[in-house]
Structures are given as structure tokens and as C-alpha cells.
PDB file of C-alpha atoms in Angstrom:
ATOM      1  CA  UNK A   7     147.198  94.413 128.095  1.00  0.00           C
ATOM      2  CA  UNK A   8     143.782  91.888 129.978  1.00  0.00           C
ATOM      3  CA  UNK A   9     144.756  88.803 131.579  1.00  0.00           C
ATOM      4  CA  UNK A  10     141.965  85.989 131.661  1.00  0.00           C
ATOM      5  CA  UNK A  11     141.344  83.261 134.963  1.00  0.00           C
ATOM      6  CA  UNK A  12     140.217  80.304 135.184  1.00  0.00           C
ATOM      7  CA  UNK A  13     138.703  80.198 138.502  1.00  0.00           C
ATOM      8  CA  UNK A  14     135.775  78.920 140.521  1.00  0.00           C
ATOM      9  CA  UNK A  15     133.150  80.830 142.261  1.00  0.00           C
ATOM     10  CA  UNK A  16     135.087  81.314 145.425  1.00  0.00           C
ATOM     11  CA  UNK A  17     137.904  83.580 143.955  1.00  0.00           C
ATOM     12  CA  UNK A  18     137.370  86.623 145.697  1.00  0.00           C
ATOM     13  CA  UNK A  19     137.531  88.605 142.835  1.00  0.00           C
ATOM     14  CA  UNK A  20     134.810  86.966 141.348  1.00  0.00           C
ATOM     15  CA  UNK A  21     133.141  87.603 144.222  1.00  0.00           C
ATOM     16  CA  UNK A  22     132.876  91.486 144.445  1.00  0.00           C
ATOM     17  CA  UNK A  23     132.912  91.774 141.021  1.00  0.00           C
ATOM     18  CA  UNK A  24     129.487  90.186 141.419  1.00  0.00           C
ATOM     19  CA  UNK A  25     128.097  92.076 144.158  1.00  0.00           C
ATOM     20  CA  UNK A  26     128.516  95.139 141.955  1.00  0.00           C
ATOM     21  CA  UNK A  27     126.238  93.067 138.741  1.00  0.00           C
ATOM     22  CA  UNK A  28     124.226  92.622 141.571  1.00  0.00           C
ATOM     23  CA  UNK A  29     123.586  96.464 142.080  1.00  0.00           C
ATOM     24  CA  UNK A  30     123.625  97.457 139.170  1.00  0.00           C
ATOM     25  CA  UNK A  31     121.220  94.345 138.145  1.00  0.00           C
ATOM     26  CA  UNK A  32     119.253  96.149 141.094  1.00  0.00           C
ATOM     27  CA  UNK A  33     118.202  99.187 139.507  1.00  0.00           C
ATOM     28  CA  UNK A  34     118.116  98.225 136.549  1.00  0.00           C
ATOM     29  CA  UNK A  35     115.727  95.836 137.135  1.00  0.00           C
ATOM     30  CA  UNK A  36     113.458  97.290 140.076  1.00  0.00           C
ATOM     31  CA  UNK A  37     111.288  95.763 141.049  1.00  0.00           C
ATOM     32  CA  UNK A  38     111.959  92.624 138.954  1.00  0.00           C
ATOM     33  CA  UNK A  39     115.327  92.295 140.573  1.00  0.00           C
ATOM     34  CA  UNK A  40     113.892  89.454 143.416  1.00  0.00           C
ATOM     35  CA  UNK A  41     112.728  87.393 140.442  1.00  0.00           C
ATOM     36  CA  UNK A  42     115.986  87.363 138.205  1.00  0.00           C
ATOM     37  CA  UNK A  43     118.214  87.281 141.708  1.00  0.00           C
ATOM     38  CA  UNK A  44     116.973  84.166 142.684  1.00  0.00           C
ATOM     39  CA  UNK A  45     118.186  82.489 139.084  1.00  0.00           C
ATOM     40  CA  UNK A  46     121.545  83.561 139.960  1.00  0.00           C
ATOM     41  CA  UNK A  47     123.055  82.356 142.995  1.00  0.00           C
ATOM     42  CA  UNK A  48     126.736  81.899 142.820  1.00  0.00           C
ATOM     43  CA  UNK A  49     127.246  79.046 145.319  1.00  0.00           C
ATOM     44  CA  UNK A  50     129.679  76.573 143.690  1.00  0.00           C
ATOM     45  CA  UNK A  51     129.944  77.294 139.946  1.00  0.00           C
ATOM     46  CA  UNK A  52     132.844  75.351 138.851  1.00  0.00           C
ATOM     47  CA  UNK A  53     133.380  77.247 136.165  1.00  0.00           C
ATOM     48  CA  UNK A  54     134.484  80.755 136.340  1.00  0.00           C
ATOM     49  CA  UNK A  55     136.243  83.566 134.079  1.00  0.00           C
ATOM     50  CA  UNK A  56     137.803  86.497 135.391  1.00  0.00           C
ATOM     51  CA  UNK A  57     139.291  89.421 133.898  1.00  0.00           C
ATOM     52  CA  UNK A  58     142.410  91.418 134.898  1.00  0.00           C
ATOM     53  CA  UNK A  59     144.024  94.147 133.560  1.00  0.00           C
ATOM     54  CA  UNK A  60     147.365  95.047 135.402  1.00  0.00           C
ATOM     55  CA  UNK A  61     146.560  92.999 138.401  1.00  0.00           C
ATOM     56  CA  UNK A  62     143.267  94.396 138.918  1.00  0.00           C
ATOM     57  CA  UNK A  63     140.243  92.677 138.515  1.00  0.00           C
ATOM     58  CA  UNK A  64     137.514  94.213 135.516  1.00  0.00           C
ATOM     59  CA  UNK A  65     135.622  91.758 134.350  1.00  0.00           C
ATOM     60  CA  UNK A  66     134.515  88.361 134.671  1.00  0.00           C
ATOM     61  CA  UNK A  67     132.082  85.902 133.195  1.00  0.00           C
ATOM     62  CA  UNK A  68     130.604  81.931 134.003  1.00  0.00           C
ATOM     63  CA  UNK A  69     128.957  78.803 132.800  1.00  0.00           C
ATOM     64  CA  UNK A  70     126.879  76.131 134.524  1.00  0.00           C
ATOM     65  CA  UNK A  71     125.106  72.979 133.055  1.00  0.00           C
ATOM     66  CA  UNK A  72     121.844  73.307 131.905  1.00  0.00           C
ATOM     67  CA  UNK A  73     121.330  69.596 130.092  1.00  0.00           C
ATOM     68  CA  UNK A  74     123.898  67.282 129.041  1.00  0.00           C
ATOM     69  CA  UNK A  75     125.086  69.417 125.874  1.00  0.00           C
ATOM     70  CA  UNK A  76     124.667  72.946 126.288  1.00  0.00           C
ATOM     71  CA  UNK A  77     126.511  75.548 129.163  1.00  0.00           C
ATOM     72  CA  UNK A  78     124.353  78.380 130.342  1.00  0.00           C
ATOM     73  CA  UNK A  79     126.662  82.333 130.498  1.00  0.00           C
ATOM     74  CA  UNK A  80     125.120  83.650 134.135  1.00  0.00           C
ATOM     75  CA  UNK A  81     126.689  86.632 135.466  1.00  0.00           C
ATOM     76  CA  UNK A  82     128.354  88.481 132.018  1.00  0.00           C
ATOM     77  CA  UNK A  83     129.681  91.809 133.630  1.00  0.00           C
ATOM     78  CA  UNK A  84     132.621  94.646 133.004  1.00  0.00           C
ATOM     79  CA  UNK A  85     132.819  97.406 135.710  1.00  0.00           C
ATOM     80  CA  UNK A  86     131.966 100.620 134.203  1.00  0.00           C
ATOM     81  CA  UNK A  87     135.643 102.204 133.652  1.00  0.00           C
ATOM     82  CA  UNK A  88     136.029  99.205 131.695  1.00  0.00           C
ATOM     83  CA  UNK A  89     133.756  98.780 129.161  1.00  0.00           C
ATOM     84  CA  UNK A  90     133.667  98.938 125.494  1.00  0.00           C
ATOM     85  CA  UNK A  91     137.868  97.823 125.642  1.00  0.00           C
ATOM     86  CA  UNK A  92     136.792  94.228 124.178  1.00  0.00           C
ATOM     87  CA  UNK A  93     137.183  92.738 127.549  1.00  0.00           C
ATOM     88  CA  UNK A  94     132.953  91.431 128.081  1.00  0.00           C
ATOM     89  CA  UNK A  95     133.993  89.570 124.048  1.00  0.00           C
ATOM     90  CA  UNK A  96     137.052  87.664 125.827  1.00  0.00           C
ATOM     91  CA  UNK A  97     135.650  87.058 128.360  1.00  0.00           C
ATOM     92  CA  UNK A  98     132.836  85.496 126.178  1.00  0.00           C
ATOM     93  CA  UNK A  99     134.908  83.874 123.360  1.00  0.00           C
ATOM     94  CA  UNK A 100     137.181  81.935 126.675  1.00  0.00           C
ATOM     95  CA  UNK A 101     133.890  80.703 128.446  1.00  0.00           C
ATOM     96  CA  UNK A 102     132.910  79.401 124.537  1.00  0.00           C
ATOM     97  CA  UNK A 103     136.583  77.322 124.683  1.00  0.00           C
ATOM     98  CA  UNK A 104     136.266  76.109 127.834  1.00  0.00           C
ATOM     99  CA  UNK A 105     132.373  75.086 127.546  1.00  0.00           C
ATOM    100  CA  UNK A 106     133.909  72.863 124.329  1.00  0.00           C
ATOM    101  CA  UNK A 107     137.005  71.816 126.517  1.00  0.00           C
ATOM    102  CA  UNK A 108     134.594  70.157 128.454  1.00  0.00           C
ATOM    103  CA  UNK A 109     132.359  67.899 125.513  1.00  0.00           C
ATOM    104  CA  UNK A 110     129.071  71.085 125.083  1.00  0.00           C
ATOM    105  CA  UNK A 111     128.164  72.387 122.225  1.00  0.00           C
ATOM    106  CA  UNK A 112     125.927  74.990 122.997  1.00  0.00           C
ATOM    107  CA  UNK A 113     125.629  77.813 125.223  1.00  0.00           C
ATOM    108  CA  UNK A 114     122.247  79.456 126.293  1.00  0.00           C
ATOM    109  CA  UNK A 115     121.504  83.224 128.250  1.00  0.00           C
ATOM    110  CA  UNK A 116     119.001  85.033 129.650  1.00  0.00           C
ATOM    111  CA  UNK A 117     119.221  88.772 129.424  1.00  0.00           C
ATOM    112  CA  UNK A 118     116.899  91.225 129.475  1.00  0.00           C
ATOM    113  CA  UNK A 119     115.137  93.900 128.065  1.00  0.00           C
ATOM    114  CA  UNK A 120     116.584  96.331 130.391  1.00  0.00           C
ATOM    115  CA  UNK A 121     120.536  95.845 129.202  1.00  0.00           C
ATOM    116  CA  UNK A 122     120.655  96.758 125.292  1.00  0.00           C
ATOM    117  CA  UNK A 123     125.034  96.105 125.622  1.00  0.00           C
ATOM    118  CA  UNK A 124     124.380  92.841 126.717  1.00  0.00           C
ATOM    119  CA  UNK A 125     121.783  91.799 124.272  1.00  0.00           C
ATOM    120  CA  UNK A 126     124.030  93.772 121.510  1.00  0.00           C
ATOM    121  CA  UNK A 127     127.250  92.276 123.269  1.00  0.00           C
ATOM    122  CA  UNK A 128     126.083  88.909 122.420  1.00  0.00           C
ATOM    123  CA  UNK A 129     124.295  89.222 118.926  1.00  0.00           C
ATOM    124  CA  UNK A 130     128.120  90.812 117.949  1.00  0.00           C
ATOM    125  CA  UNK A 131     129.130  87.268 119.267  1.00  0.00           C
ATOM    126  CA  UNK A 132     127.160  85.839 117.086  1.00  0.00           C
ATOM    127  CA  UNK A 133     123.905  84.548 119.444  1.00  0.00           C
ATOM    128  CA  UNK A 134     120.175  84.393 118.252  1.00  0.00           C
ATOM    129  CA  UNK A 135     117.642  84.675 120.111  1.00  0.00           C
ATOM    130  CA  UNK A 136     115.485  82.139 120.753  1.00  0.00           C
ATOM    131  CA  UNK A 137     112.261  81.452 123.121  1.00  0.00           C
ATOM    132  CA  UNK A 138     112.131  81.818 126.512  1.00  0.00           C
ATOM    133  CA  UNK A 139     113.985  78.429 128.290  1.00  0.00           C
ATOM    134  CA  UNK A 140     112.371  77.748 131.468  1.00  0.00           C
ATOM    135  CA  UNK A 141     111.791  79.693 134.421  1.00  0.00           C
ATOM    136  CA  UNK A 142     111.590  82.396 131.761  1.00  0.00           C
ATOM    137  CA  UNK A 143     108.935  81.391 129.884  1.00  0.00           C
ATOM    138  CA  UNK A 144     106.294  84.154 130.158  1.00  0.00           C
ATOM    139  CA  UNK A 145     108.530  86.545 131.166  1.00  0.00           C
ATOM    140  CA  UNK A 146     108.281  89.319 128.695  1.00  0.00           C
ATOM    141  CA  UNK A 147     111.394  91.371 130.224  1.00  0.00           C
ATOM    142  CA  UNK A 148     113.653  88.371 129.304  1.00  0.00           C
ATOM    143  CA  UNK A 149     115.817  87.768 126.095  1.00  0.00           C
ATOM    144  CA  UNK A 150     117.121  84.173 125.668  1.00  0.00           C
ATOM    145  CA  UNK A 151     119.794  83.172 123.204  1.00  0.00           C
ATOM    146  CA  UNK A 152     121.551  80.311 122.071  1.00  0.00           C
ATOM    147  CA  UNK A 153     124.894  79.517 120.158  1.00  0.00           C
ATOM    148  CA  UNK A 154     125.534  76.469 119.110  1.00  0.00           C
ATOM    149  CA  UNK A 155     129.681  76.645 118.354  1.00  0.00           C
ATOM    150  CA  UNK A 156     130.467  72.491 117.177  1.00  0.00           C
TER     151      UNK A 156
END
């Protein structure tokens, strides 16, 4: 059974999962990895969800404020051996519920064309593709999405 824990970016399990995520993204992103990694620092993130199966940290995600009514989804990851079990969707829904409880009515995110599984996850959870925002404007391999939930 999956147990979701709300925490922050000081959580050691979250830190370890993000290290695995960064290793995977370094391979997928190739030469573009340094550009993306500068926008994915995890210090001082107040809203983190870690998924556990039998006390083993298997997945994570985070949200941070982007604008007064908008949270940005960051650092979504599930270990390889736990994928295709609905864990990422559970983490994402928990992040959306948390954002709503904090008074936000929208989540946005950026993912990459080299991450088709992520694009599928977000579309399956009613995220729509939007024009690239912020630092992703003009970045051909970035896909930006949003979901309005209130």
C-alpha cells in the first residue's frame, strides 16, 4: 500500500529520490541538462510529497509558488521498479489538493519532449499544454502545461 507523506525539501528521502531523478535527467537531457538543472534546486521548498511502499521511499513531487494563484509542480519522480503502478498520479493529486488547501487555483509545470511518460501522466491527469512560460520561452524541448482546479 502506498503511503503519502507531506514534508519539505529537507526530508532525506526526498533528497535521495531527487538525486536519482537528476541522474536520469542528465542522461535524457544530454547537453541541455545544465540549463534545466539551474531551475530545479530543491533548497527551501516548503511543499513536498514523498510516496512510501512498506517504508521504502519510492516516489516524490513538490510544488512551489509561481504566482499568487499558481503553484508550479517540480521534481516529480518514481523509481523505475515502481513505475506504472499509479504512484505518480497519487503524488500529483496530493500536491494539487495541498495547493488548493493553501488557496491556489492552478498548477503549472514544465517537462521535456524527451520525457514522453511525463507528458502522458500530466495529460491523463487533465493538464493542458500551454505556451512556454518564464525561462522556458523559446526552449524547443520544453513542454509547459497547466491545470486549473478551482
